[in-house]
Short mmCIF file of C-alpha atoms in Angstrom, two decimals:
data_model
loop_
_atom_site.label_atom_id
_atom_site.label_comp_id
_atom_site.label_asym_id
_atom_site.label_seq_id
_atom_site.Cartn_x
_atom_site.Cartn_y
_atom_site.Cartn_z
CA MET O 653 119.86 115.88 196.03
CA LYS O 654 122.69 118.34 196.63
CA TYR O 655 124.18 118.50 200.09
CA HIS O 656 124.58 121.89 201.75
CA ASN O 657 126.85 122.07 204.75
CA PRO O 658 124.89 124.40 207.09
CA VAL O 659 128.04 125.67 208.81
CA ALA O 660 129.52 126.87 205.51
CA VAL O 661 126.18 128.02 204.04
CA LEU O 662 125.25 130.08 207.11
CA GLU O 663 128.66 131.73 207.04
CA ARG O 664 128.18 132.66 203.36
CA MET O 665 124.70 134.02 204.03
CA ASN O 666 125.78 135.99 207.10
CA GLY O 667 129.12 137.24 205.76
CA LYS O 668 130.86 135.87 208.84
CA ALA O 669 130.87 132.75 211.05
CA ILE O 670 127.66 131.89 212.88
CA ASP O 671 126.89 129.14 215.38
CA PRO O 672 124.15 126.86 213.94
CA THR O 673 122.97 126.11 217.49
CA ASP O 674 122.30 129.81 218.22
CA THR O 675 118.56 129.69 217.43
CA ALA O 676 118.06 133.44 217.81
CA ALA O 677 120.87 134.29 215.39
CA VAL O 678 119.70 131.67 212.90
CA ALA O 679 116.08 132.92 213.09
CA LEU O 680 117.25 136.50 212.45
CA LEU O 681 119.30 135.38 209.46
CA ARG O 682 116.34 133.42 208.09
CA LYS O 683 114.16 136.54 208.25
CA LYS O 684 116.88 138.59 206.55
CA MET O 685 117.35 136.08 203.67
CA LEU O 686 113.59 135.82 203.00
CA ALA O 687 113.33 139.60 202.93
CA GLU O 688 116.18 139.85 200.41
CA LEU O 689 114.50 137.19 198.30
CA GLU O 690 111.25 139.16 198.13
CA LEU O 691 113.14 142.16 196.72
CA THR O 692 114.42 140.15 193.73
CA ALA O 693 112.56 140.23 190.41
CA ASP O 694 112.62 136.46 189.81
CA LYS O 695 112.10 135.48 193.46
CA VAL O 696 115.41 133.59 193.55
CA LEU O 697 118.48 134.49 195.56
CA GLN O 698 122.11 133.72 194.78
CA VAL O 699 124.17 132.41 197.67
CA ALA O 700 127.84 131.52 197.00
CA GLY O 701 127.21 130.91 193.31
CA GLU O 702 124.00 128.87 193.76
CA TRP O 703 120.42 130.00 193.16
CA TRP O 704 117.93 129.43 196.00
CA SER O 705 114.15 129.67 195.76
CA LYS O 706 111.89 130.53 198.68
CA ASN O 707 111.11 126.85 199.15
CA ASP O 708 114.83 126.02 199.21
CA LEU O 709 115.41 128.56 201.98
CA LEU O 710 112.43 127.41 204.03
CA VAL O 711 113.45 123.74 203.82
CA PHE O 712 117.06 124.56 204.68
CA PHE O 713 116.18 126.60 207.79
CA ASP O 714 113.43 124.20 208.91
CA ARG O 715 115.83 121.27 208.92
CA LEU O 716 118.16 123.23 211.20
CA GLN O 717 115.43 123.00 213.86
CA SER O 718 116.07 119.25 214.26
CA PRO O 719 118.74 118.67 216.95
CA ALA O 720 119.52 115.21 215.50
CA GLU O 721 120.08 116.50 211.96
CA LEU O 722 122.09 119.44 213.23
CA HIS O 723 124.30 116.96 215.11
CA PHE O 724 124.77 114.95 211.90
CA HIS O 725 125.75 118.09 209.99
CA GLN O 726 128.30 119.01 212.66
CA GLU O 727 129.84 115.51 212.55
CA ILE O 728 130.10 115.71 208.76
CA ASN O 729 131.70 119.15 209.01
CA ASN O 730 134.29 117.69 211.41
CA ASP O 731 135.29 115.06 208.78
CA PRO O 732 137.06 117.01 205.98
CA VAL O 733 137.17 114.03 203.56
CA LEU O 734 133.46 113.26 203.87
CA SER O 735 132.50 116.93 203.81
CA GLN O 736 134.53 117.54 200.64
CA PHE O 737 133.02 114.46 198.95
CA LEU O 738 129.44 115.54 199.70
CA GLU O 739 130.07 119.06 198.44
CA THR O 740 132.23 118.32 195.37
CA GLY O 741 131.89 114.59 194.59
CA THR O 742 135.68 114.19 194.89
CA MET O 743 137.00 111.36 197.09
CA ALA O 744 140.45 112.29 198.37
CA GLY O 745 141.11 109.88 201.23
CA LEU O 746 139.61 107.85 204.05
CA PHE O 747 136.89 109.04 206.42
CA ALA O 748 137.41 109.56 210.12
CA ASP O 749 136.76 106.46 212.22
CA LYS O 750 133.34 107.14 213.77
CA ALA O 751 130.77 104.77 215.24
CA LEU O 752 128.11 107.17 213.91
CA TYR O 753 128.79 105.93 210.37
CA LYS O 754 127.13 102.62 211.28
CA ASP O 755 124.06 104.23 212.88
CA ASN O 756 120.87 103.51 210.94
CA SER O 757 119.42 106.97 211.61
CA PHE O 758 122.54 108.61 210.25
CA LEU O 759 122.55 106.34 207.19
CA SER O 760 118.93 107.22 206.43
CA PHE O 761 119.78 110.92 206.74
CA ILE O 762 122.91 110.92 204.58
CA ALA O 763 121.93 108.34 201.92
CA PRO O 764 119.97 110.72 199.63
CA PHE O 765 123.08 112.90 199.37
CA TYR O 766 125.72 110.16 199.44
CA GLU O 767 124.35 107.40 197.15
CA PRO O 768 124.18 109.39 193.86
CA LEU O 769 127.66 110.82 194.42
CA PHE O 770 129.08 107.41 195.39
CA THR O 771 127.61 105.63 192.36
CA ALA O 772 128.74 108.37 189.97
CA ALA O 773 132.23 108.37 191.47
CA VAL O 774 132.54 104.58 191.10
CA LEU O 775 131.41 104.67 187.47
CA THR O 776 133.76 107.58 186.73
CA GLY O 777 136.61 105.77 188.48
CA LEU O 778 136.05 102.65 186.37
CA GLN O 779 135.72 104.65 183.17
CA GLN O 780 138.72 106.91 183.78
CA ARG O 781 140.75 104.09 185.38
CA GLN O 782 141.24 105.81 188.75
CA VAL O 783 142.49 102.97 190.91
CA THR O 784 143.21 105.03 194.04
CA VAL O 785 139.77 106.65 193.97
CA LEU O 786 138.06 103.24 193.80
CA GLN O 787 140.20 101.98 196.68
CA TYR O 788 139.12 104.98 198.77
CA LEU O 789 135.45 104.61 197.80
CA PHE O 790 135.24 100.97 198.83
CA GLY O 791 137.74 101.34 201.66
CA ASN O 792 135.43 103.81 203.41
CA PRO O 793 132.25 102.83 205.25
CA LEU O 794 129.37 102.46 202.81
CA LEU O 795 126.99 105.20 204.00
CA ILE O 796 123.94 103.71 202.27
CA PRO O 797 121.11 101.52 203.66
CA GLY O 798 120.58 98.04 202.19
CA GLU O 799 117.94 98.75 199.54
CA GLN O 800 119.88 101.72 198.15
CA VAL O 801 123.08 99.65 198.12
CA LYS O 802 121.32 97.24 195.79
CA ARG O 803 120.22 100.09 193.52
CA SER O 804 123.75 101.47 193.39
CA TYR O 805 125.34 98.08 192.74
CA ASP O 806 122.83 97.36 189.96
CA LYS O 807 124.13 100.42 188.08
CA ILE O 808 127.72 99.31 188.61
CA PHE O 809 126.90 95.78 187.41
CA ARG O 810 125.35 97.23 184.25
CA PHE O 811 128.47 99.27 183.49
CA LEU O 812 130.72 96.26 184.10
CA GLY O 813 128.45 94.20 181.86
CA GLU O 814 129.01 96.71 179.06
CA GLN O 815 132.78 96.36 179.51
CA TYR O 816 132.49 92.57 179.41
CA THR O 817 130.43 92.70 176.21
CA ALA O 818 132.88 95.11 174.57
CA LEU O 819 135.86 92.85 175.34
CA GLU O 820 133.99 89.73 174.21
CA ASN O 821 133.13 91.41 170.89
CA LEU O 822 136.75 92.44 170.39
CA ARG O 823 137.87 88.88 171.16
CA LEU O 824 135.51 87.53 168.51
CA VAL O 825 136.82 90.00 165.92
CA MET O 826 140.45 89.10 166.67
CA GLU O 827 139.63 85.40 166.52
CA ARG O 828 137.79 85.80 163.21
CA ASP O 829 140.28 88.08 161.47
CA ARG O 830 143.42 86.55 163.04
CA ARG O 831 144.85 90.05 163.46
CA THR O 832 145.94 92.18 166.43
CA PHE O 833 145.17 95.59 164.93
CA LEU O 834 142.49 96.09 167.62
CA TRP O 835 144.83 95.18 170.42
CA LYS O 836 146.59 98.28 171.75
CA GLU O 837 143.94 100.88 170.97
CA GLU O 838 140.79 99.01 171.90
CA ALA O 839 141.29 95.66 173.64
CA GLY O 840 144.46 96.43 175.57
CA PRO O 841 142.92 98.58 178.34
CA TYR O 842 140.31 95.90 179.13
CA VAL O 843 142.96 93.27 179.99
CA SER O 844 145.70 95.47 181.47
CA TYR O 845 147.08 95.27 184.98
CA THR O 846 145.33 98.59 185.70
CA GLN O 847 142.02 96.92 184.85
CA VAL O 848 142.88 94.10 187.26
CA LYS O 849 143.58 96.61 190.04
CA LEU O 850 140.28 98.38 189.32
CA LEU O 851 138.35 95.12 189.58
CA ASN O 852 140.25 94.08 192.71
CA ALA O 853 139.09 97.30 194.39
CA LEU O 854 135.46 96.13 194.11
CA PRO O 855 133.98 94.35 197.16
CA ASP O 856 133.32 90.60 197.46
CA VAL O 857 129.77 90.86 196.11
CA PHE O 858 131.42 91.29 192.68
CA MET O 859 133.53 88.11 193.09
CA GLU O 860 131.50 85.94 190.71
CA TRP O 861 131.41 88.63 188.02
CA ARG O 862 135.14 89.26 188.52
CA SER O 863 135.80 85.54 188.09
CA SER O 864 133.76 85.45 184.87
CA TYR O 865 135.80 88.39 183.60
CA GLY O 866 138.98 86.50 184.51
CA ILE O 867 137.87 83.59 182.31
CA LEU O 868 137.24 86.06 179.46
CA MET O 869 140.75 87.50 179.91
CA ILE O 870 142.13 83.97 179.64
CA ASN O 871 140.17 83.43 176.42
CA VAL O 872 141.53 86.69 174.99
CA ALA O 873 145.06 85.56 175.89
CA LEU O 874 144.54 82.24 174.12
CA VAL O 875 143.36 83.99 170.96
CA LEU O 876 146.45 86.21 171.01
CA SER O 877 148.67 83.19 171.59
CA SER O 878 147.07 81.39 168.66
CA ILE O 879 147.98 84.23 166.28
CA GLY O 880 151.58 84.46 167.46
CA GLU O 881 151.34 87.16 170.16
CA ARG O 882 152.48 84.84 172.92
CA LYS O 883 154.40 87.40 174.98
CA ILE O 884 151.32 89.58 175.24
CA ALA O 885 149.21 86.50 176.03
CA LEU O 886 151.62 85.49 178.78
CA GLY O 887 151.42 88.96 180.34
CA ILE O 888 147.61 88.82 180.39
CA LEU O 889 147.60 85.38 182.02
CA GLU O 890 150.05 86.57 184.68
CA ASP O 891 147.73 89.53 185.36
CA VAL O 892 144.82 87.11 185.77
CA GLN O 893 146.84 85.46 188.53
CA ARG O 894 146.76 88.83 190.33
CA LEU O 895 142.97 89.10 189.95
CA LYS O 896 140.90 88.36 193.06
CA SER O 897 138.93 85.43 191.68
CA THR O 898 137.89 81.87 192.41
CA ALA O 899 140.30 78.94 192.65
CA HIS O 900 138.93 77.67 189.33
CA VAL O 901 140.06 80.83 187.53
CA GLN O 902 143.48 80.75 189.18
CA GLU O 903 143.97 77.09 188.25
CA ASN O 904 143.09 77.86 184.62
CA ALA O 905 145.46 80.83 184.53
CA THR O 906 148.33 78.73 185.91
CA HIS O 907 147.58 75.90 183.48
CA PHE O 908 147.55 78.15 180.42
CA ILE O 909 150.68 80.00 181.50
CA SER O 910 152.47 76.67 181.24
CA TYR O 911 150.70 76.02 177.94
CA VAL O 912 151.78 79.35 176.41
CA LYS O 913 155.34 79.02 177.67
CA GLU O 914 155.56 75.57 176.11
CA ALA O 915 154.06 76.92 172.88
CA MET O 916 156.74 79.63 172.82
CA LYS O 917 159.45 76.99 173.08
CA THR O 918 157.81 74.68 170.57
CA GLY O 919 157.22 77.49 168.11
CA ILE O 920 160.94 78.31 168.04
CA GLU O 921 161.95 74.70 167.59
CA ILE O 922 159.48 73.99 164.77
CA PHE O 923 159.47 77.24 162.84
CA GLY O 924 162.84 78.82 163.63
CA GLU O 925 163.18 82.61 163.44
CA HIS O 926 160.45 84.76 161.94
CA ASN O 927 160.76 87.61 159.41
CA THR O 928 162.52 85.31 156.92
CA PRO O 929 161.83 85.47 153.15
CA PHE O 930 159.39 82.59 153.67
CA ASP O 931 157.40 84.70 156.18
CA LYS O 932 157.35 87.61 153.72
CA LEU O 933 156.02 85.31 151.02
CA LEU O 934 153.25 84.10 153.35
CA ALA O 935 152.39 87.70 154.22
CA ARG O 936 151.58 88.41 150.59
CA TRP O 937 148.63 85.99 150.96
CA ASN O 938 147.76 87.33 154.46
CA LEU O 939 149.04 84.12 156.07
CA SER O 940 151.38 83.34 158.93
CA ARG O 941 153.26 80.18 159.87
CA ASP O 942 150.67 79.40 162.52
CA GLY O 943 147.91 79.99 159.98
CA LEU O 944 149.59 77.69 157.46
CA LEU O 945 149.87 74.98 160.10
CA ARG O 946 146.17 75.32 160.94
CA ILE O 947 145.21 74.93 157.28
CA ALA O 948 147.33 71.80 157.01
CA VAL O 949 145.80 70.32 160.16
CA ALA O 950 142.27 71.14 158.93
CA ILE O 951 142.93 69.42 155.60
CA PHE O 952 144.31 66.37 157.39
CA ILE O 953 141.23 66.13 159.63
CA MET O 954 138.90 66.42 156.65
CA VAL O 955 140.76 63.60 154.85
CA VAL O 956 140.55 61.37 157.94
CA ILE O 957 136.82 62.07 158.30
CA GLY O 958 136.24 61.35 154.63
CA ILE O 959 138.06 58.03 154.79
CA GLY O 960 136.34 57.04 158.02
CA SER O 961 132.87 57.84 156.71
CA ARG O 962 133.29 55.30 153.90
CA TYR O 963 133.63 52.48 156.42
CA GLU O 964 131.14 53.69 159.05
CA LYS O 965 128.22 51.37 159.66
CA GLU O 966 124.81 52.95 159.06
CA ARG O 967 122.87 53.36 162.32
CA HIS O 968 119.34 54.18 163.33
CA PRO O 969 119.07 57.97 164.04
CA ALA O 970 117.67 57.39 167.52
CA GLU O 971 120.75 55.35 168.48
CA LEU O 972 122.96 58.38 167.83
CA TYR O 973 121.51 60.12 170.88
CA TYR O 974 122.78 57.37 173.12
CA SER O 975 126.17 57.00 171.49
CA THR O 976 126.95 60.71 171.79
CA ALA O 977 125.68 61.10 175.35
CA ASP O 978 128.03 60.67 178.29
CA GLN O 979 128.04 57.48 180.31
CA SER O 980 125.95 58.88 183.16
CA PRO O 981 122.83 56.89 184.14
CA PHE O 982 120.77 59.39 182.12
CA GLY O 983 122.86 59.04 178.95
CA GLY O 984 120.54 57.98 176.15
CA SER O 985 117.35 58.73 178.09
CA ARG O 986 114.48 60.62 176.52
CA THR O 987 115.20 63.70 178.67
CA TYR O 988 119.00 63.74 178.43
CA TRP O 989 119.48 66.23 175.58
CA THR O 990 116.67 68.52 176.69
CA MET O 991 118.20 68.80 180.17
CA GLN O 992 121.68 69.43 178.76
CA TYR O 993 120.27 72.19 176.56
CA LEU O 994 118.48 73.89 179.46
CA LEU O 995 121.59 73.73 181.68
CA SER O 996 123.75 75.25 178.95
CA GLN O 997 121.34 78.18 178.57
CA LEU O 998 121.07 78.79 182.32
CA GLU O 999 124.88 78.89 182.54
CA SER O 1000 125.50 81.16 179.54
CA ASN O 1001 124.85 84.83 178.73
CA THR O 1002 124.67 85.76 182.42
CA VAL O 1003 126.30 89.14 181.75
CA ASP O 1004 123.87 89.90 178.89
CA ARG O 1005 120.99 89.26 181.24
CA ALA O 1006 122.52 91.33 184.04
CA VAL O 1007 122.81 94.48 181.90
CA THR O 1008 119.05 94.40 181.23
CA ILE O 1009 118.15 94.92 184.89
CA LYS O 1010 117.64 98.62 184.16
CA GLY O 1011 113.92 99.11 183.68
CA HIS O 1012 113.04 95.71 185.12
CA THR O 1013 110.21 96.33 187.55
CA GLY O 1014 110.72 93.20 189.62
CA THR O 1015 106.95 92.86 190.02
CA VAL O 1016 106.86 89.39 188.42
CA ILE O 1017 107.56 87.24 191.46
CA PRO O 1018 106.63 83.55 191.29
CA LYS O 1019 104.95 81.84 194.24
CA THR O 1020 106.43 78.91 196.11
CA GLY O 1021 105.34 75.72 194.36
CA ASP O 1022 104.97 77.24 190.86
CA ASP O 1023 106.16 75.00 188.01
CA LEU O 1024 108.20 77.39 185.85
CA TYR O 1025 109.94 74.94 183.49
CA GLY O 1026 107.97 71.69 183.47
CA PRO O 1027 105.35 72.50 180.80
CA GLN O 1028 107.82 73.91 178.26
CA LEU O 1029 110.27 71.04 178.77
CA MET O 1030 107.55 68.44 178.36
CA ALA O 1031 106.40 70.18 175.16
CA ALA O 1032 109.96 69.93 173.82
CA LEU O 1033 110.04 66.21 174.62
CA GLY O 1034 106.96 65.74 172.48
CA GLU O 1035 108.95 66.94 169.45
CA GLN O 1036 111.89 64.53 169.86
CA GLY O 1037 110.51 61.51 168.05
CA ASP O 1038 111.60 58.12 169.40
CA VAL O 1039 114.67 59.36 171.27
CA GLY O 1040 115.19 57.23 174.39
CA LYS O 1041 113.71 53.97 173.06
CA PHE O 1042 116.97 52.13 173.76
CA PHE O 1043 117.33 53.45 177.33
CA THR O 1044 117.46 51.06 180.29
CA GLU O 1045 117.24 52.39 183.85
CA PRO O 1046 119.87 51.30 186.39
CA ARG O 1047 118.70 49.17 189.29
CA TYR O 1048 119.00 49.93 192.98
CA ASP O 1049 121.93 48.22 194.69
CA ALA O 1050 119.99 45.83 196.92
CA GLY O 1051 123.16 44.70 198.66
CA ARG O 1052 123.58 47.94 200.60
CA PRO O 1053 123.23 47.68 204.42
CA VAL O 1054 120.01 48.99 205.99
CA LEU O 1055 120.52 51.46 208.83
CA LYS O 1056 118.27 51.97 211.81
CA GLU O 1057 115.18 53.91 210.71
CA ASP O 1058 115.43 57.64 211.41
CA SER O 1059 112.07 58.82 212.75
CA THR O 1060 113.01 62.50 212.92
CA PHE O 1061 111.61 63.33 209.49
CA THR O 1062 108.40 61.35 209.01
CA ASP O 1063 105.31 62.62 207.28
CA PRO O 1064 102.86 60.21 205.58
CA GLN O 1065 101.55 63.02 203.38
CA HIS O 1066 105.00 63.76 201.96
CA ARG O 1067 106.62 60.32 201.97
CA GLN O 1068 109.01 59.53 199.13
CA SER O 1069 109.85 63.24 198.73
CA LEU O 1070 112.70 65.69 198.93
CA CYS O 1071 112.00 68.66 201.22
CA VAL O 1072 114.00 71.66 199.95
CA PHE O 1073 114.67 74.56 202.35
CA ASN O 1074 115.80 77.85 200.77
CA ARG O 1075 117.87 79.71 203.41
CA VAL O 1076 119.12 82.58 201.20
CA GLU O 1077 117.87 85.96 199.95
CA ALA O 1078 117.30 84.72 196.42
CA GLY O 1079 114.76 82.79 194.39
CA LEU O 1080 115.32 79.05 193.95
CA ILE O 1081 113.99 76.80 191.20
CA THR O 1082 114.25 73.08 191.90
CA ILE O 1083 114.25 71.17 188.58
CA ILE O 1084 113.41 67.45 188.69
CA GLN O 1085 114.40 65.20 185.80
CA THR O 1086 113.35 61.58 185.29
CA PRO O 1087 114.25 59.49 182.23
CA ASP O 1088 111.00 60.51 180.50
CA SER O 1089 109.60 63.59 182.27
CA PHE O 1090 110.33 66.97 183.88
CA TYR O 1091 108.78 69.25 186.42
CA SER O 1092 110.02 72.10 188.62
CA ARG O 1093 109.11 73.90 191.83
CA TYR O 1094 109.86 77.52 192.73
CA VAL O 1095 110.96 78.21 196.32
CA SER O 1096 110.80 81.78 197.60
CA ALA O 1097 113.57 83.16 199.82
CA HIS O 1098 113.45 81.56 203.30
CA ASP O 1099 110.67 79.17 202.29
CA SER O 1100 110.50 75.43 201.61
CA VAL O 1101 108.75 73.01 199.29
CA PHE O 1102 108.19 69.25 199.05
CA VAL O 1103 109.38 67.65 195.81
CA PRO O 1104 107.99 64.14 195.12
CA LEU O 1105 110.52 61.69 193.69
CA PRO O 1106 109.63 58.69 191.49
CA LEU O 1107 110.40 55.19 192.76
CA ALA O 1108 113.22 54.81 190.27
CA LEU O 1109 115.89 57.04 188.70
CA SER O 1110 115.77 60.87 189.01
CA GLN O 1111 118.06 63.84 189.40
CA VAL O 1112 117.51 67.30 190.87
CA TYR O 1113 119.14 70.62 189.93
CA PHE O 1114 119.05 73.85 191.95
CA TYR O 1115 118.93 77.13 189.98
CA LEU O 1116 119.20 80.35 192.06
CA GLY O 1117 119.25 84.03 191.18
CA LEU O 1118 117.69 87.48 191.47
CA TYR O 1119 115.21 89.39 189.26
CA TRP O 1120 113.07 86.65 187.70
CA SER O 1121 112.08 87.48 184.12
CA PRO O 1122 109.48 85.14 182.59
CA GLU O 1123 109.87 86.84 179.20
CA TRP O 1124 113.61 86.42 178.74
CA SER O 1125 114.32 83.82 176.02
CA ALA O 1126 117.49 81.78 175.51
CA ALA O 1127 120.00 83.05 172.95
CA ALA O 1128 119.97 79.72 171.10
CA ALA O 1129 117.28 77.19 170.25
CA MET O 1130 117.63 73.49 171.06
CA LYS O 1131 119.64 71.70 168.37
CA TYR O 1132 117.38 68.66 168.08
CA VAL O 1133 114.14 70.64 168.53
CA PRO O 1134 114.69 73.94 166.66
CA ASP O 1135 111.23 75.20 167.61
CA TYR O 1136 112.08 75.06 171.33
CA ARG O 1137 113.84 78.00 172.96
CA ALA O 1138 114.05 78.03 176.77
CA LYS O 1139 112.12 80.89 178.34
CA GLY O 1140 112.28 82.38 181.84
CA PHE O 1141 115.59 83.26 183.54
CA PHE O 1142 116.99 85.05 186.56
CA LEU O 1143 118.63 88.24 185.28
CA LEU O 1144 121.31 88.28 187.97
CA PRO O 1145 123.31 85.36 189.42
CA TYR O 1146 123.47 84.99 193.19
CA PHE O 1147 127.08 84.57 194.39
CA ASN O 1148 128.36 81.28 192.83
CA SER O 1149 124.93 80.16 191.57
CA VAL O 1150 126.17 79.50 188.02
CA SER O 1151 128.76 76.90 189.05
CA PHE O 1152 126.51 75.69 191.89
CA LEU O 1153 123.93 74.54 189.30
CA ARG O 1154 125.96 71.45 188.40
CA GLN O 1155 128.01 71.13 191.58
CA SER O 1156 124.84 70.58 193.64
CA ARG O 1157 123.12 68.16 191.23
CA MET O 1158 121.55 65.29 193.24
CA GLN O 1159 121.05 61.95 191.49
CA PHE O 1160 118.77 59.37 193.10
CA VAL O 1161 118.14 55.67 192.53
CA LEU O 1162 115.44 54.60 194.98
CA ASP O 1163 114.56 51.13 196.29
CA SER O 1164 110.87 50.81 195.41
CA ASN O 1165 110.26 48.02 197.97
CA TYR O 1166 111.62 50.17 200.83
CA TRP O 1167 109.89 53.42 199.88
CA LYS O 1168 106.49 51.81 199.39
CA THR O 1169 106.31 51.23 203.15
CA SER O 1170 108.46 54.05 204.59
CA ASN O 1171 106.85 57.35 205.65
CA ARG O 1172 110.18 59.17 205.62
CA TYR O 1173 111.16 62.14 203.43
CA MET O 1174 114.65 63.55 202.79
CA PRO O 1175 115.32 67.17 203.90
CA VAL O 1176 118.04 69.31 202.29
CA GLU O 1177 118.85 73.01 202.53
CA ILE O 1178 120.53 75.62 200.35
CA SER O 1179 122.46 78.21 202.36
CA LEU O 1180 125.51 80.50 202.27
CA SER O 1181 128.79 79.44 203.83
CA GLY O 1182 130.99 81.75 205.86
CA ALA O 1183 132.95 82.38 202.65
CA GLN O 1184 129.74 83.62 200.97
CA GLN O 1185 129.46 80.56 198.73
CA LEU O 1186 126.27 78.59 198.14
CA GLN O 1187 126.25 75.19 199.76
CA LEU O 1188 123.95 72.15 199.76
CA LYS O 1189 123.41 70.36 203.07
CA ARG O 1190 121.57 67.13 203.78
CA LEU O 1191 119.71 67.47 207.09
CA SER O 1192 119.49 63.72 207.69
CA ASP O 1193 122.16 61.05 207.29
CA ASN O 1194 119.61 58.26 206.75
CA VAL O 1195 120.24 56.81 203.27
CA ASN O 1196 118.10 53.71 203.58
CA GLY O 1197 116.69 52.64 200.23
CA THR O 1198 118.56 55.40 198.44
CA ASP O 1199 121.60 55.61 196.17
CA ILE O 1200 122.63 59.29 196.11
CA LYS O 1201 125.34 60.98 194.07
CA ILE O 1202 125.97 64.72 194.39
CA GLY O 1203 127.65 66.86 191.74
CA GLU O 1204 128.51 66.28 188.10
#
């Protein structure tokens, strides 16, 4: 919807300035414009280069009858930056500081004009690399109500997802071909300092996506370093340090800066100067010194594997599952590999899922208590043969002291359970794993659910997100069960939900003797911290009969 500033439009219609609050003058002008319209052949009238129909004129003059809207128009007219943006779509500075810009009535009035221009300006700024424009757009008050903010940000997320995919594809090509011919023309702009400044201009709601992009920039730098472009790689890593991202990304950038600097020193010591006759000879076979070294290392590894395989003792196939699993209590269990597969799929391809939000109706909303993963995971277990036959469950540490019984949370109907409270504006799937079974429970925003725990070993994962899609399938099938491909994902992460999946993992070993007589349940909640990060809180400090470990 195009915005028309009534002060300017009335002046153009009248040929001179006119006070919008002068009802008699405005009514006379309305009558004059409608009369002129009737004299035209096509029943449209041109005013200052724009064509107006009879309906356009009637709506325009009718809205001038509202004192509140007229006041809003006057306030907009008094703010040159906002007025120019609404009329031309060009953001040239910061708005005036007005309390009105936080008023819900004003936001509802201006949003139909402001939101399309704002979204288009952000997308254009990202595409044309206009750092200052983005800083103005997000430095100004966001004159859009909540639901329309979400719609606008969805479009921005989709565009960013396309940039992420483009850079990832270029990284794969460079890694495969071991060449930098795509670098300056195609990949360079995606990892430049200008790109970092563009992403830094985005608000905190984009922090998780920005951090994921930072990891991708690091991966691009490592590919460039591996093919000899270490100066370029170092520059990219230093730019990642300037990116507003999580501590994890910054730690990785710092670590790999040291790694690349050391590689630069080591490369000089081992290989000496480049562009020697030896390098020219290698170039004739499309090789480099680094490439020659990789070939030599690969041959050495193959020889070692070949020698080792001659002396390796033959083992039962089912034992291999245990030997390759980690040393966690679930290592070697029947459910270990299935759970690891599901976690890997939930953590990966988050950007690919985010760019499909366009066209997603959002009408498929599970109900609290629905089991979204249990049936498919149990079906996959049925195809795993005798995996887990060697597994032995750990025992509860009976030597732990018993505290005074906490009677705050007692409920005979839900004894021996975890009560999960979802305190955020996102869907939550609680996934329960035992050594030989799975089930899950969906928890709607600001709802809760009881999750029964077995009197033995179990662990619980918390998967959060927005836009549930029951039809989305995993990109890869399970290695040991090729017919199984995880199905059902959130299309959009919620803040740090991807890393939270493993950080919040709760592992339980319960004392069966204690829990057979206790009526207590264990309450926990998922909420947002002041830093807008997901957090897991236990609402009772009673750990009687329970060994609990949190996080992987």
